[in-house]
Every structure is written in structure tokens, then in C-alpha cells.
mmCIF file of C-alpha atoms in Angstrom:
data_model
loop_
_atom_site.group_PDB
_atom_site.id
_atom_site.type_symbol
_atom_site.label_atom_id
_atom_site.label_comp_id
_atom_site.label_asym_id
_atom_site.label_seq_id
_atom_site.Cartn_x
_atom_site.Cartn_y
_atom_site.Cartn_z
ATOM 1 C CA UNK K 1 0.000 0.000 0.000
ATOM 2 C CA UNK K 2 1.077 3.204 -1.000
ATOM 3 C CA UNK K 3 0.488 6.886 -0.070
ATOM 4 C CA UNK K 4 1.726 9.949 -2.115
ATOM 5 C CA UNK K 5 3.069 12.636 0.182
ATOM 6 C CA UNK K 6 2.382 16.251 -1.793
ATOM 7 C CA UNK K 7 6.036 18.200 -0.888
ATOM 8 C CA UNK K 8 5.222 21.553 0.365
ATOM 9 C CA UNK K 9 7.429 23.985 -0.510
ATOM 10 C CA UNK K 10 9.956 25.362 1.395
ATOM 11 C CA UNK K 11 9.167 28.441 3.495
ATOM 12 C CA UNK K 12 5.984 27.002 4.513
ATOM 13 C CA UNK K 13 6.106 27.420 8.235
ATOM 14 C CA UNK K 14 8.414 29.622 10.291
ATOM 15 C CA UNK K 15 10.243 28.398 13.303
ATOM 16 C CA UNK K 16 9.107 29.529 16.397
ATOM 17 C CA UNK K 17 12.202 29.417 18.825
ATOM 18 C CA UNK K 18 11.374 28.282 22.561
ATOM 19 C CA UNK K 19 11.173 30.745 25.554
ATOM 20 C CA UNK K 20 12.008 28.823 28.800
ATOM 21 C CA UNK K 21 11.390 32.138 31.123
ATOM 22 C CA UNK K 22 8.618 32.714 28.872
ATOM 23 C CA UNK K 23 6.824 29.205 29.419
ATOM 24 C CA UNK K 24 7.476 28.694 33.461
ATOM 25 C CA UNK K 25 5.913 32.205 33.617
ATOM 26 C CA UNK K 26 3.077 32.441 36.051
ATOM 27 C CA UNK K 27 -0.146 33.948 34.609
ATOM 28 C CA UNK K 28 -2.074 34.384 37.250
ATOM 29 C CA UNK K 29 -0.831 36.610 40.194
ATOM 30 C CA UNK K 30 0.514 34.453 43.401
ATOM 31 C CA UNK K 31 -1.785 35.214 46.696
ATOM 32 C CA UNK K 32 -0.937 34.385 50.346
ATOM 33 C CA UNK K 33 -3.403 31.936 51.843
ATOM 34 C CA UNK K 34 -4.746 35.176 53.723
ATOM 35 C CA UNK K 35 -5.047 37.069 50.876
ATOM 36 C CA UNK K 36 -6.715 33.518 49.482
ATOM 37 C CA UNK K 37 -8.392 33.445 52.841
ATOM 38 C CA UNK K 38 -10.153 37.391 52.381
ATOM 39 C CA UNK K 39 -11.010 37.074 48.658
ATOM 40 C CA UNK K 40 -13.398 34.053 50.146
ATOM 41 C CA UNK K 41 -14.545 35.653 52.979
ATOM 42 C CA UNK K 42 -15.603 39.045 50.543
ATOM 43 C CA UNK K 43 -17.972 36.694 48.937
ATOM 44 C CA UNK K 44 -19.493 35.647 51.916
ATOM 45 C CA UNK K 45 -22.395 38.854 52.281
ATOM 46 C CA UNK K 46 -24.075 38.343 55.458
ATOM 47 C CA UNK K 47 -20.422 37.781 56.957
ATOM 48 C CA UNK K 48 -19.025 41.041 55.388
ATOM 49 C CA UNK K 49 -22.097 42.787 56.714
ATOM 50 C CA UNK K 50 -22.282 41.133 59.961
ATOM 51 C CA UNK K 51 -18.279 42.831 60.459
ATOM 52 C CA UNK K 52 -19.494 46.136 59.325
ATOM 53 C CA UNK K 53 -22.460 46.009 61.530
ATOM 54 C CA UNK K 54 -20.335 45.182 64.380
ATOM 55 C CA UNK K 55 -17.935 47.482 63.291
ATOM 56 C CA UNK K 56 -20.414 50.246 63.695
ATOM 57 C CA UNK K 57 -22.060 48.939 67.142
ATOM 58 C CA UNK K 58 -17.874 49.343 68.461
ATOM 59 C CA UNK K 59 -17.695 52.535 67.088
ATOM 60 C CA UNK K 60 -21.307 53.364 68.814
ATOM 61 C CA UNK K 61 -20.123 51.361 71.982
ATOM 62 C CA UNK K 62 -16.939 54.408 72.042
ATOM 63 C CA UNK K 63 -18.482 57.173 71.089
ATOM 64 C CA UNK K 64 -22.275 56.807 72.192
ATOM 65 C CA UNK K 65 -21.718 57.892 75.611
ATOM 66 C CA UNK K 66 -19.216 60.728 74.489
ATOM 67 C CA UNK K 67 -21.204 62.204 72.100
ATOM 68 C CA UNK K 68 -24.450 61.904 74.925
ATOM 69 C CA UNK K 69 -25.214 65.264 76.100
ATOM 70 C CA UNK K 70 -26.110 62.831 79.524
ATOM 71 C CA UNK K 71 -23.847 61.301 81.979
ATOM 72 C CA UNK K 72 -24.443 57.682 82.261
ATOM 73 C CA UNK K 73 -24.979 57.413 85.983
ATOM 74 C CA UNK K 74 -26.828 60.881 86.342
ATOM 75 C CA UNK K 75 -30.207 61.325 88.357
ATOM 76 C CA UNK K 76 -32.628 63.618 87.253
ATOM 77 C CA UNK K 77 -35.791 61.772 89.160
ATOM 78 C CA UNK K 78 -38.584 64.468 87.409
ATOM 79 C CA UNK K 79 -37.107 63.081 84.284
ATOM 80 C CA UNK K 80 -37.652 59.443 85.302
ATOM 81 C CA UNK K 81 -39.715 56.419 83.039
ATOM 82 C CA UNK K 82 -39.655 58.612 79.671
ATOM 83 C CA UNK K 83 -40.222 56.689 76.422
ATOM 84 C CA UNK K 84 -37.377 57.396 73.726
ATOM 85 C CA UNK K 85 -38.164 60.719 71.811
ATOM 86 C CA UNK K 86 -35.833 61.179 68.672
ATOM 87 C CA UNK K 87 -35.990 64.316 66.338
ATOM 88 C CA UNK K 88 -37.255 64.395 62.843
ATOM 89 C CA UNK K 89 -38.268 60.599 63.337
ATOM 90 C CA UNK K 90 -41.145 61.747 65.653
ATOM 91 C CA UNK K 91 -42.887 63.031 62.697
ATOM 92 C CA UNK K 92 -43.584 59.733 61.439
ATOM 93 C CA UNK K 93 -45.478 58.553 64.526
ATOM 94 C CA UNK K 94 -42.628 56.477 65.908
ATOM 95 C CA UNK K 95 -40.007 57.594 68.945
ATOM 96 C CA UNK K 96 -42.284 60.265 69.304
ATOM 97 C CA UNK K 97 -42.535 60.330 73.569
ATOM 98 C CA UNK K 98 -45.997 59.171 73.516
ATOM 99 C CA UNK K 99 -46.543 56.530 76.752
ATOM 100 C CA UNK K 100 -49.160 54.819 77.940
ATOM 101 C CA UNK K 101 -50.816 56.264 81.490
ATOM 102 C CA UNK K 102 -53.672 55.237 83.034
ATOM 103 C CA UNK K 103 -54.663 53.078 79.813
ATOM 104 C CA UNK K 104 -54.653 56.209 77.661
ATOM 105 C CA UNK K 105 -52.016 57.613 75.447
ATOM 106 C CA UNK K 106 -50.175 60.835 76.710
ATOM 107 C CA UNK K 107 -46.913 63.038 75.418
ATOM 108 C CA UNK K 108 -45.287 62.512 78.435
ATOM 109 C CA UNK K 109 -42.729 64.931 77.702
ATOM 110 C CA UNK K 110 -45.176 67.200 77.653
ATOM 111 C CA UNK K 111 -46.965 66.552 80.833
ATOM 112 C CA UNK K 112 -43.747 66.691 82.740
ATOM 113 C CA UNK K 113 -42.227 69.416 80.755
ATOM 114 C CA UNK K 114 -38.848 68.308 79.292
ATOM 115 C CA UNK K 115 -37.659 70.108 76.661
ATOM 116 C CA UNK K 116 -34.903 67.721 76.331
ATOM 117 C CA UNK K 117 -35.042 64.997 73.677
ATOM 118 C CA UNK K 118 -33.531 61.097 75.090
ATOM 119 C CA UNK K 119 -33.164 58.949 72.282
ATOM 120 C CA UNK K 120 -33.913 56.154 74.141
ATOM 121 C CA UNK K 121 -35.741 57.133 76.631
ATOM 122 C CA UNK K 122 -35.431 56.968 80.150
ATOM 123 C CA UNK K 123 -34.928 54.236 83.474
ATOM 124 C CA UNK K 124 -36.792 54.643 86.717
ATOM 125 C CA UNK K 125 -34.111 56.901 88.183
ATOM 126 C CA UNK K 126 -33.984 59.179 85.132
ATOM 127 C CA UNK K 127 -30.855 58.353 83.867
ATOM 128 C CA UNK K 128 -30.434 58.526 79.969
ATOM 129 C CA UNK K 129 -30.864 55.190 78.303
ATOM 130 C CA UNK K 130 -28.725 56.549 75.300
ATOM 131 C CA UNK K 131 -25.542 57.058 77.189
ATOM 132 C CA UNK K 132 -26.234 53.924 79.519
ATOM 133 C CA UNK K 133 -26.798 51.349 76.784
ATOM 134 C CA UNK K 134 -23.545 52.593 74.978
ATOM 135 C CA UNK K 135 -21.478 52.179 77.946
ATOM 136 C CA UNK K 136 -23.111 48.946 78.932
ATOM 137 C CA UNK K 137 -22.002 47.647 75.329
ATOM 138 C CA UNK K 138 -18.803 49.027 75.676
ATOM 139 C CA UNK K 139 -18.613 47.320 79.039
ATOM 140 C CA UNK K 140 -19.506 44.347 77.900
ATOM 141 C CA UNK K 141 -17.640 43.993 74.786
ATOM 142 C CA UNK K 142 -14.296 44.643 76.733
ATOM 143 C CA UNK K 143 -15.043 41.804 79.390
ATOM 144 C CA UNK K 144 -16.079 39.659 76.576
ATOM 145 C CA UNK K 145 -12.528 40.509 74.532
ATOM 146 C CA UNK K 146 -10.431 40.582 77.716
ATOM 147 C CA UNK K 147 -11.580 37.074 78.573
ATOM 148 C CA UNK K 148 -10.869 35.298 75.287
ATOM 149 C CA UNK K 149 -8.007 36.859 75.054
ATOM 150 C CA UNK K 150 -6.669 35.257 78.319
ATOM 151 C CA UNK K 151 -8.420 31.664 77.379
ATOM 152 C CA UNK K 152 -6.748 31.638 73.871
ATOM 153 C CA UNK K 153 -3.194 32.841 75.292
ATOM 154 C CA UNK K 154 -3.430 30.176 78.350
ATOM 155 C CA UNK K 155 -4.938 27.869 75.846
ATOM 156 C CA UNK K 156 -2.529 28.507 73.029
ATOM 157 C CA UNK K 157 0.589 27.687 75.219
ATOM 158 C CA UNK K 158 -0.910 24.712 77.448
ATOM 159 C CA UNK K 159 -2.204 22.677 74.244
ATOM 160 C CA UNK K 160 0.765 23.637 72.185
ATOM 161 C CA UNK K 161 3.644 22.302 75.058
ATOM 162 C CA UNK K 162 0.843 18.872 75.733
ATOM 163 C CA UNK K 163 0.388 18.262 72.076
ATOM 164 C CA UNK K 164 3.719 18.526 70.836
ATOM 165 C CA UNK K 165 5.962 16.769 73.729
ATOM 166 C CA UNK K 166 3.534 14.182 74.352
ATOM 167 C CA UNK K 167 4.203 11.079 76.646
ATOM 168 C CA UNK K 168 3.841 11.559 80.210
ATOM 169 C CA UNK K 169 3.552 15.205 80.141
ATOM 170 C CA UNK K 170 0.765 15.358 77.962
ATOM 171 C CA UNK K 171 -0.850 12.566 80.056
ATOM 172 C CA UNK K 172 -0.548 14.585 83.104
ATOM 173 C CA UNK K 173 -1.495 17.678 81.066
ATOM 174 C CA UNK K 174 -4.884 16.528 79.436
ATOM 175 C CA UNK K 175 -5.877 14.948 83.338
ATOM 176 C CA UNK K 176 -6.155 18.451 84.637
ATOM 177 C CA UNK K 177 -7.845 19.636 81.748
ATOM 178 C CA UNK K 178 -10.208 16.966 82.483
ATOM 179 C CA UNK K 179 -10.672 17.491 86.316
ATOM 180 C CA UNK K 180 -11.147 21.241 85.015
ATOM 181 C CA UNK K 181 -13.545 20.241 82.707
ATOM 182 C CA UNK K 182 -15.938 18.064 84.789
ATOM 183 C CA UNK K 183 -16.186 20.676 87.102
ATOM 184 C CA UNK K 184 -19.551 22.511 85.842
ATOM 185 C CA UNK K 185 -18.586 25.671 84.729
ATOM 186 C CA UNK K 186 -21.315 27.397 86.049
ATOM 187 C CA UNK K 187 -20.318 26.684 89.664
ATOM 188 C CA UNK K 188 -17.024 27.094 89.720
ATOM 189 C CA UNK K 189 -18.067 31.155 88.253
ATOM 190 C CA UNK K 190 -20.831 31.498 90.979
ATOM 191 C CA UNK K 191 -18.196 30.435 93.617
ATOM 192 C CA UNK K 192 -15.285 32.738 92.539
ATOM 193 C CA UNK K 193 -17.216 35.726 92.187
ATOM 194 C CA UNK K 194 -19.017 35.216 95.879
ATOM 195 C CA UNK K 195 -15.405 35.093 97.303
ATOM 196 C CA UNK K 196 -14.144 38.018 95.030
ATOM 197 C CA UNK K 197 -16.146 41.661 95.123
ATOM 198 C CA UNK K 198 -18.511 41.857 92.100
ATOM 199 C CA UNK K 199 -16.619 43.549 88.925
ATOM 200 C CA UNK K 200 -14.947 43.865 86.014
ATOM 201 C CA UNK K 201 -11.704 42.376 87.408
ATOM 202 C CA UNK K 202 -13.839 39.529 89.051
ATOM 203 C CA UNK K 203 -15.933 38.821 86.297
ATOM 204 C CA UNK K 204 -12.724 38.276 83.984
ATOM 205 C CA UNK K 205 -10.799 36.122 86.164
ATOM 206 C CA UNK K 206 -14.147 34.063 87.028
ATOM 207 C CA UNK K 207 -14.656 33.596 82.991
ATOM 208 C CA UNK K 208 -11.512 32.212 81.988
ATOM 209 C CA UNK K 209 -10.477 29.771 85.206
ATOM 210 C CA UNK K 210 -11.974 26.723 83.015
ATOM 211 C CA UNK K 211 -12.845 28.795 79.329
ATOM 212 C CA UNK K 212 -9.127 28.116 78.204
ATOM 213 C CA UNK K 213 -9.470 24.349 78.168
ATOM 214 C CA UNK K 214 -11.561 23.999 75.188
ATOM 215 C CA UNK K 215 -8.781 26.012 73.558
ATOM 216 C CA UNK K 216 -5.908 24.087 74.613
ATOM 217 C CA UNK K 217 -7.737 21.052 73.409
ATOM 218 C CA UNK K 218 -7.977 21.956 70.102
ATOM 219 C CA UNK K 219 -4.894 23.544 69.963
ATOM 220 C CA UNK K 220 -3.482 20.303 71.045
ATOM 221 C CA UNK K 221 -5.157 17.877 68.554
ATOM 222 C CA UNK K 222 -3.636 20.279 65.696
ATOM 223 C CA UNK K 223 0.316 20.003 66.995
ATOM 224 C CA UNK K 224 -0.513 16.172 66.948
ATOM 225 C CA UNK K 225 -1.509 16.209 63.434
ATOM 226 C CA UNK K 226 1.314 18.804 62.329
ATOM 227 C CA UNK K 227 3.953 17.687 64.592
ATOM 228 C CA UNK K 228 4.973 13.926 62.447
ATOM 229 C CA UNK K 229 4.583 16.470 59.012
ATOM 230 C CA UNK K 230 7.963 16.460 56.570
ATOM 231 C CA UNK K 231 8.189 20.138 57.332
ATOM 232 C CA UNK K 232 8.433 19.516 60.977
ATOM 233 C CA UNK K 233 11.034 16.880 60.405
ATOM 234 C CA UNK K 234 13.252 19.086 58.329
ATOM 235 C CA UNK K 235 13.207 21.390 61.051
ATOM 236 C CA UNK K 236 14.221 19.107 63.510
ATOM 237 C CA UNK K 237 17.110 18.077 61.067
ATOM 238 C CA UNK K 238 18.130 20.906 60.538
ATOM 239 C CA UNK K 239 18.901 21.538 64.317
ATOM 240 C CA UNK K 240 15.315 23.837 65.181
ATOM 241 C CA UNK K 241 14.943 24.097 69.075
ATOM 242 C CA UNK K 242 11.874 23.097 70.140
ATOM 243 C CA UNK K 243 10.236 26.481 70.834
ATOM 244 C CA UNK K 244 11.329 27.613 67.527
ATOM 245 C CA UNK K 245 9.426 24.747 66.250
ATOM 246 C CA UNK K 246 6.746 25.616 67.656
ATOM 247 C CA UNK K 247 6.010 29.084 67.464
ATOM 248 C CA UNK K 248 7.938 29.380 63.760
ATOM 249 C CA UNK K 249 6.268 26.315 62.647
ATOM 250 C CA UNK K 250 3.696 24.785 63.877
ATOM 251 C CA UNK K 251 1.349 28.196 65.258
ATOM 252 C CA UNK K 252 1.272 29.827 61.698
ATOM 253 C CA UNK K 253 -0.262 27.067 60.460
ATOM 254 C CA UNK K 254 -3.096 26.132 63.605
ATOM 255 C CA UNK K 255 -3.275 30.331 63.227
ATOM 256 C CA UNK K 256 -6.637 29.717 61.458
ATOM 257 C CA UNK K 257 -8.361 27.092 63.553
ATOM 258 C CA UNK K 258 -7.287 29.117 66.764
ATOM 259 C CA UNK K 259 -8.608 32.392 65.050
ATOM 260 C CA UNK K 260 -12.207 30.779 64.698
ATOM 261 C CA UNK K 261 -12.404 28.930 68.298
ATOM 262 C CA UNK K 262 -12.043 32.269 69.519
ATOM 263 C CA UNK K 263 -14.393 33.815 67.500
ATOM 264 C CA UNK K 264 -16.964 31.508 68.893
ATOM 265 C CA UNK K 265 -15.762 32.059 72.026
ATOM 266 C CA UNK K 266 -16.152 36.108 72.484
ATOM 267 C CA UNK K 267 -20.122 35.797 71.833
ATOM 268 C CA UNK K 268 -20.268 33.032 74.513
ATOM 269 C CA UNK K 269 -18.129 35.197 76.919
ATOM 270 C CA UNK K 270 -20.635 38.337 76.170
ATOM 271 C CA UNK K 271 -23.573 35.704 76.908
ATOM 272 C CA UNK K 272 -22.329 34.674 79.946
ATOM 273 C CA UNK K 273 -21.407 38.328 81.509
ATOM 274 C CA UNK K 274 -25.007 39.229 80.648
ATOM 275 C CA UNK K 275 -26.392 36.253 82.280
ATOM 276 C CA UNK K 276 -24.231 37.047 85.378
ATOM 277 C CA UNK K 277 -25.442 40.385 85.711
ATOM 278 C CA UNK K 278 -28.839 39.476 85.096
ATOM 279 C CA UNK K 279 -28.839 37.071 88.032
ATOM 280 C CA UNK K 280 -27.425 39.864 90.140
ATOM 281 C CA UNK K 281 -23.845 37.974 90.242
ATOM 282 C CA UNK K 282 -22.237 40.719 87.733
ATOM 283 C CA UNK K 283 -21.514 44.679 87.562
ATOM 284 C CA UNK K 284 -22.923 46.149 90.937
ATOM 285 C CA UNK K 285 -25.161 49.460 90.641
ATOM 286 C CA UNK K 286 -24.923 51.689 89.470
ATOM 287 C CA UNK K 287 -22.514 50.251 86.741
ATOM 288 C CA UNK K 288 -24.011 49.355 83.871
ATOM 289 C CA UNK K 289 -23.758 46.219 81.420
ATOM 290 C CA UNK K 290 -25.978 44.699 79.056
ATOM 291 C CA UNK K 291 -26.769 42.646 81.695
ATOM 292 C CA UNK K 292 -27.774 44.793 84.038
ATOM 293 C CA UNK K 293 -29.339 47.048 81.797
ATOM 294 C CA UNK K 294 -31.658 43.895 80.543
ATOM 295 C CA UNK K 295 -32.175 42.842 84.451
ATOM 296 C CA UNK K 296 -33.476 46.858 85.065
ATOM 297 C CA UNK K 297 -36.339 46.901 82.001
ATOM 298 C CA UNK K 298 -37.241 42.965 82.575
ATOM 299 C CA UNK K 299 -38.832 44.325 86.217
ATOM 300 C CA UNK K 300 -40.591 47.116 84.136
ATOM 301 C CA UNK K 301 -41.701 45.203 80.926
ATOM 302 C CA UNK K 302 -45.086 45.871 81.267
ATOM 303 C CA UNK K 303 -44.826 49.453 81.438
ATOM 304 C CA UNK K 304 -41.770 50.606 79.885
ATOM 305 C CA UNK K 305 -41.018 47.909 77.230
ATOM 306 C CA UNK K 306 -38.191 49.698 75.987
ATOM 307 C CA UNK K 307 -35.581 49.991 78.887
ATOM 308 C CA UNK K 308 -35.675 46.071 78.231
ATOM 309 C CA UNK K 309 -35.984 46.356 74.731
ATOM 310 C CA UNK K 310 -33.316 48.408 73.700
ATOM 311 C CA UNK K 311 -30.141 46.808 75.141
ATOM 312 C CA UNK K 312 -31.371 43.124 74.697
ATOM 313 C CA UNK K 313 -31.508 44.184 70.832
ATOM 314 C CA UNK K 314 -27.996 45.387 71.079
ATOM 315 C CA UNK K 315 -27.106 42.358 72.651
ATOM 316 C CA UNK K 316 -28.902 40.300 70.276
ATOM 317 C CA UNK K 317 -26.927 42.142 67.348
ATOM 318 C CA UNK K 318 -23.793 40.994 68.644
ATOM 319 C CA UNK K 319 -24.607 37.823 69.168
ATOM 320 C CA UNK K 320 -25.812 37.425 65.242
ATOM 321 C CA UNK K 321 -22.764 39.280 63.942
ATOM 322 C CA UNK K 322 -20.399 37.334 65.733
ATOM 323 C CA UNK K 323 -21.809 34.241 64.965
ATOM 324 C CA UNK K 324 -21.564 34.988 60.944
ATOM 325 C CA UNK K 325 -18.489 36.249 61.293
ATOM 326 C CA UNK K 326 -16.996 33.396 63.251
ATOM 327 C CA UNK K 327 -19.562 30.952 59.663
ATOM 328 C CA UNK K 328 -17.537 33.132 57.296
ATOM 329 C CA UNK K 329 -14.017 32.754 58.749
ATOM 330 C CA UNK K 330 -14.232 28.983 59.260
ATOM 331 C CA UNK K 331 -15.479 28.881 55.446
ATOM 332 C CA UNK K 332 -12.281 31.152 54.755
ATOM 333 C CA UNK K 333 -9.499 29.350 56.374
ATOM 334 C CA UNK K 334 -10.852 25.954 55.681
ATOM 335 C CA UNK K 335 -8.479 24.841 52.344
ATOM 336 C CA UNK K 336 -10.901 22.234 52.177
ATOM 337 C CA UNK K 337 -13.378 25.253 50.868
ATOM 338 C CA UNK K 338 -11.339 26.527 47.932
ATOM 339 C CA UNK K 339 -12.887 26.937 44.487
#
């Protein structure tokens, strides 16, 4: 069988000579896994507006009882149990100072002739709601960040040291984290506080005796899955001390998973300070919290819905925004996520 080839001429095709910078060159542009890790997070919308709504309840939180023309702990009693009044918005029938009394509906501003506008309203010792639920946010947040702070720094170091020497020490290390943990939390609070004065100090200190051990756990179950990895080997070979290890090499990379635990745990910690103060175990009067501020308006609910109202829907907010922010960032960092 035969086949006739046609000769094409000469000149036909040109010779394309080969680039070798040219074809190892990278097209796309290289990211860092954060940079990875915030081009994810961007396309997450309820997180990204769950951190600017939190951003602006800080910025509220620091500036809300600055910007008050009312001290938060002032008395003026002839000013006491006023609903909030707000400018411009009282047109529209809303936050207009109109309360209930003696089942009809009255402009209690007028009646007890304020001239004075409170945004939101006033307690049962005429202090300005405005200014108090500000400062009880701020308050709060600071407890909140000051405690998970501690419990990831204790929590950090203990399961780092357990995880990644092992052995006995870990042994003996994880059975105190145990006793710790079967303790109920609850009590061990409820008993610290009762032996230290009620406060901010107390309140701290009482949150993060046993918070750190969830920490430390997880902390510890990441050395023991990074610890036998070639890059922690190489390390070792190459004459790495063990803290060097450790904090060089083995923290970057649980950086992520110890970011998100403690995103989870700031909300909890806020929780739990309320709850304190709302079972009279908390900030002392006439501090203020979003505890206490939610313990004040639950005894009035019936007639002055909003001293309860307002500060458990701050609260509330937080809670929600932390929450998606803490969804958003474990979507972020997880490499199992990537598209």
C-alpha cells in the first residue's frame, strides 16, 4: 500500500524558537493563603455585613456615651420612666414620647415638661438610656474581649507544650484539663465571684479559670496532626529548638483554627457576663452592662417595654454578627473550601 506525500514547498512554516522564562511564567498573580483566605470571605455577604455592623455597634459602643449630652450614671428623678423621643423621626409617629398612662395615650414629655429629647428614653431613676446602653455595650464587649483573650493565650501555650511533647507530660497535662472540665462551669463562676467583690476584674478572672481548656484542646489535637509532618522533620534536622518549632512552625499554620475557636468564644463570653449580671452575680449598681441594663427593664416590661428592649436588641446584634463572622471565617481558612 502506498500513499503519495504532496512536498510543500519550502518556506511554509516559520520556526518559532522556545522561551524557557517565557513558558514557566506564572499567569495568574501568586496570593498568600490570607489574601486567598479574604477574597473568600468578601464573597461571603451576610459575613461582610455582619463585620461592618459590628464594626459600627464598636464605634457606637466608644463614642455613644461621648457624644451623649447625659452622663451615664446621672439622676434627674422628674425626668424618670420617659419613652425614647428622637428628632425628625417623631414626625412619622414612631419615637415620638408618647406613653401609655392610666390606659390612655399621653406626650409625656409634655406633661412633665422636658424640653430635652432622650433617644432612648429613660430608666426609673432618670438616667439617659442613650448614654447607659452605649457604655453597657462598651462594658460588655471589653469583658467579653479581655476574657478570650486570656483563654486563647493560656490555651494557646498549654495545648501547644501537651500536644507537641507528648508522653507523660501530655498525660498529666490533658488529666487536669479533664478534672477542670468536669467541674460545671457554672459553679465554679458562681463560687469565685461570691469570694471576690462583684466587677470587672472579678468577672474576667471568674470567665476564663476553666474557658481556656476547650482552647488548649484543640490547639493540642492540631500540633498532633502537624507535629509527624515532613516540614516539621526538616526542622528538627536541621537543628530547630523546640520552641522555635513551635512558634515558627507549627502556630502559623493552627493560626486559622485558633482564630475561629475564639471567635466563637467572644459571643459566649458576652452571653455569659449578661447572664451574670442578670442574676445579680455581675456589675454592681450603678454600673451598667448589658446585663444589668436587661435585668433593670425585665422588672418594668409591662410598662416601659423599651428599657428592656433596647439593650437586649444590642445584645442580640452581637450575638448574630459574631456568629456569621466566626460561619464566614471557618469557610475562609478551611483549604478544604477553595474553588
Amino acid at each position: 500500500m502506498t500513499q503519495n506525500y504532496e512536498k510543500l514547498p519550502q518556506g511554509s512554516f516559520d520556526r518559532i524558537p522556545r522561551d524557557t522564562q517565557q513558558a514557566e511564567r506564572i499567569s495568574k498573580p501568586s496570593v498568600s493563603f490570607w489574601q486567598d483566605a479574604w477574597r473568600r470571605l468578601k464573597k461571603n455577604k451576610g459575613a461582610i455585613f455582619s463585620l461592618f455592623l459590628f464594626g459600627l455597634i464598636v464605634i457606637m459602643a466608644l463614642l455613644g456615651p461621648v457624644i451623649s449630652p447625659y452622663s451615664p450614671n446621672s439622676q434627674t428623678i422628674t425626668h424618670a420612666n420617659l419613652p425614647p423621643k428622637i428628632p425628625v423621626i417623631e414626625n412619622l409617629g414612631i419615637f415620638d414620647g408618647v406613653g401609655t398612662l392610666g390606659g390612655k395615650e399621653v406626650d409625656l414629655y409634655e406633661m412633665k415638661n422636658v424640653e430635652q429629647n432622650y433617644w432612648f428614653g429613660t430608666d426609673g431613676l432618670g438616667r439617659d438610656m442613650f448614654s447607659r446602653v452605649w457604655k453597657g455595650t462598651q462594658v460588655s464587649l471589653f469583658i467579653a474581649f479581655a476574657a478570650a483573650a486570656i483563654d486563647m493565650l493560656i490555651g494557646v501555650i498549654y495545648g501547644g507544650i501537651s500536644g507537641y511533647f507528648g508522653g507523660r507530660i501530655d498525660d498529666v497535662m490533658q488529666r487536669i484539663v479533664e478534672i477542670l472540665t468536669g467541674i460545671p462551669n457554672l459553679v465554679v463562676v458562681i463560687l469565685f465571684i461570691m469570694i471576690m467583690d462583684p466587677g470587672i476584674l472579678a468577672i474576667i478572672i471568674a470567665l476564663t479559670i476553666t474557658g481556656w481548656t476547650g482552647m488548649s484542646r484543640v490547639v493540642r489535637g492540631q500540633v498532633l496532626k502537624y507535629k509527624t509532618q515532613e516540614f516539621v522533620l526538616a526542622a528538627r534536622t536541621l537543628g530547630a529548638t523546640d520552641g522555635r518549632i513551635i512558634w515558627k512552625h507549627l502556630m502559623p499554620n493552627v493560626l486559622g483554627v485558633i482564630i475561629i475557636n475564639t471567635m466563637f468564644t467572644i459571643p459566649g463570653a458576652i452571653f455569659f457576663e449578661a447572664f451574670l449580671s442578670f442574676i445579680g452575680l455581675g456589675l454592681q449598681a450603678p454600673d451598667a452592662s448589658l446585663g444589668t441594663l436587661i435585668n433593670d427593664g425585665y422588672k418594668l416590661i409591662q410598662y416601659q417595654p423599651h428599657i428592656l428592649a433596647i439593650p437586649a436588641f444590642v445584645l442580640s446584634l452581637i450575638m448574630i454578627a459574631f456568629n456569621l463572622i466566626g460561619d464566614g471565617l471557618r469557610d475562609a481558612l478551611d483549604p478544604k473550601m477553595k474553588d
